[in-house]
Every structure is written in structure tokens, then in C-alpha cells.
Short mmCIF file of C-alpha atoms in Angstrom, two decimals:
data_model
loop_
_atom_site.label_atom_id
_atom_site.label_comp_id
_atom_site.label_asym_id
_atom_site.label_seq_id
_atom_site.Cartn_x
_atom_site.Cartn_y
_atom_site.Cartn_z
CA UNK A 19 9.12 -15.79 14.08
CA UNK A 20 7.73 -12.74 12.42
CA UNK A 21 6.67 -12.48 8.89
CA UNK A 22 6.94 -9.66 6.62
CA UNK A 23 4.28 -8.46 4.69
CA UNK A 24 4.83 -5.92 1.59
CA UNK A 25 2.39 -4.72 -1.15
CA UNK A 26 3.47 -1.88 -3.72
CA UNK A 27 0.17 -0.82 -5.01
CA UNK A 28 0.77 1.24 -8.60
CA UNK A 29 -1.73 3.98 -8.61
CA UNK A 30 -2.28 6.30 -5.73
CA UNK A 31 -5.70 7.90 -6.69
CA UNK A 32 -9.38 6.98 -4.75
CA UNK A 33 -8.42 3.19 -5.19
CA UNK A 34 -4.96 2.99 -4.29
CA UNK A 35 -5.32 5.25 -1.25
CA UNK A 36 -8.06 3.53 -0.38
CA UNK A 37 -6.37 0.34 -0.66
CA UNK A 38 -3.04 1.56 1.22
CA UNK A 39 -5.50 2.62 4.26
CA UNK A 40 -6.94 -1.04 4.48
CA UNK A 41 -3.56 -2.79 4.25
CA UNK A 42 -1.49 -0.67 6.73
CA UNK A 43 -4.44 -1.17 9.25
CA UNK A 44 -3.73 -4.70 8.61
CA UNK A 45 -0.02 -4.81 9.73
CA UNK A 46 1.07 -4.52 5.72
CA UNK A 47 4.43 -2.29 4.75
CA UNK A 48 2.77 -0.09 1.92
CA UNK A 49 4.45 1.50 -1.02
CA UNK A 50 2.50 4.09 -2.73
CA UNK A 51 3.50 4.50 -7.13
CA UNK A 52 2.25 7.44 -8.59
CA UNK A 53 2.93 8.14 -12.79
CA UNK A 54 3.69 11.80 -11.83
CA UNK A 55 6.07 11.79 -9.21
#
């Protein structure tokens, strides 16, 4: 049985990309929110 794992991380500056990077290498869907796009 597989197991889905999504984050939305608000905030795609140092941190958030940072953050994205970490999760997807850890099997994690990723959405990205930006305030200016």
C-alpha cells in the first residue's frame, strides 16, 4: 500500500527552496506559494 505524502510550503525564497529541495529528495509531492505570482 503506498502512502502519499504532500507539503505546500508558503514562501519560495532561501527557506522555502531550501525546504522544497530536502522534501522532494525525501519522496514528498512539493507545492511551491509565492505572494507575487
Amino acid at each position: 500500500m503506498s502512502s502519499s505524502k504532500t507539503v505546500a510550503i508558503i514562501g519560495a525564497g532561501a527557506c522555502g527552496l531550501v525546504c522544497a529541495k530536502v522534501l522532494l529528495d525525501d519522496g514528498f509531492d512539493v507545492t511551491l506559494f509565492e505572494r507575487n505570482e
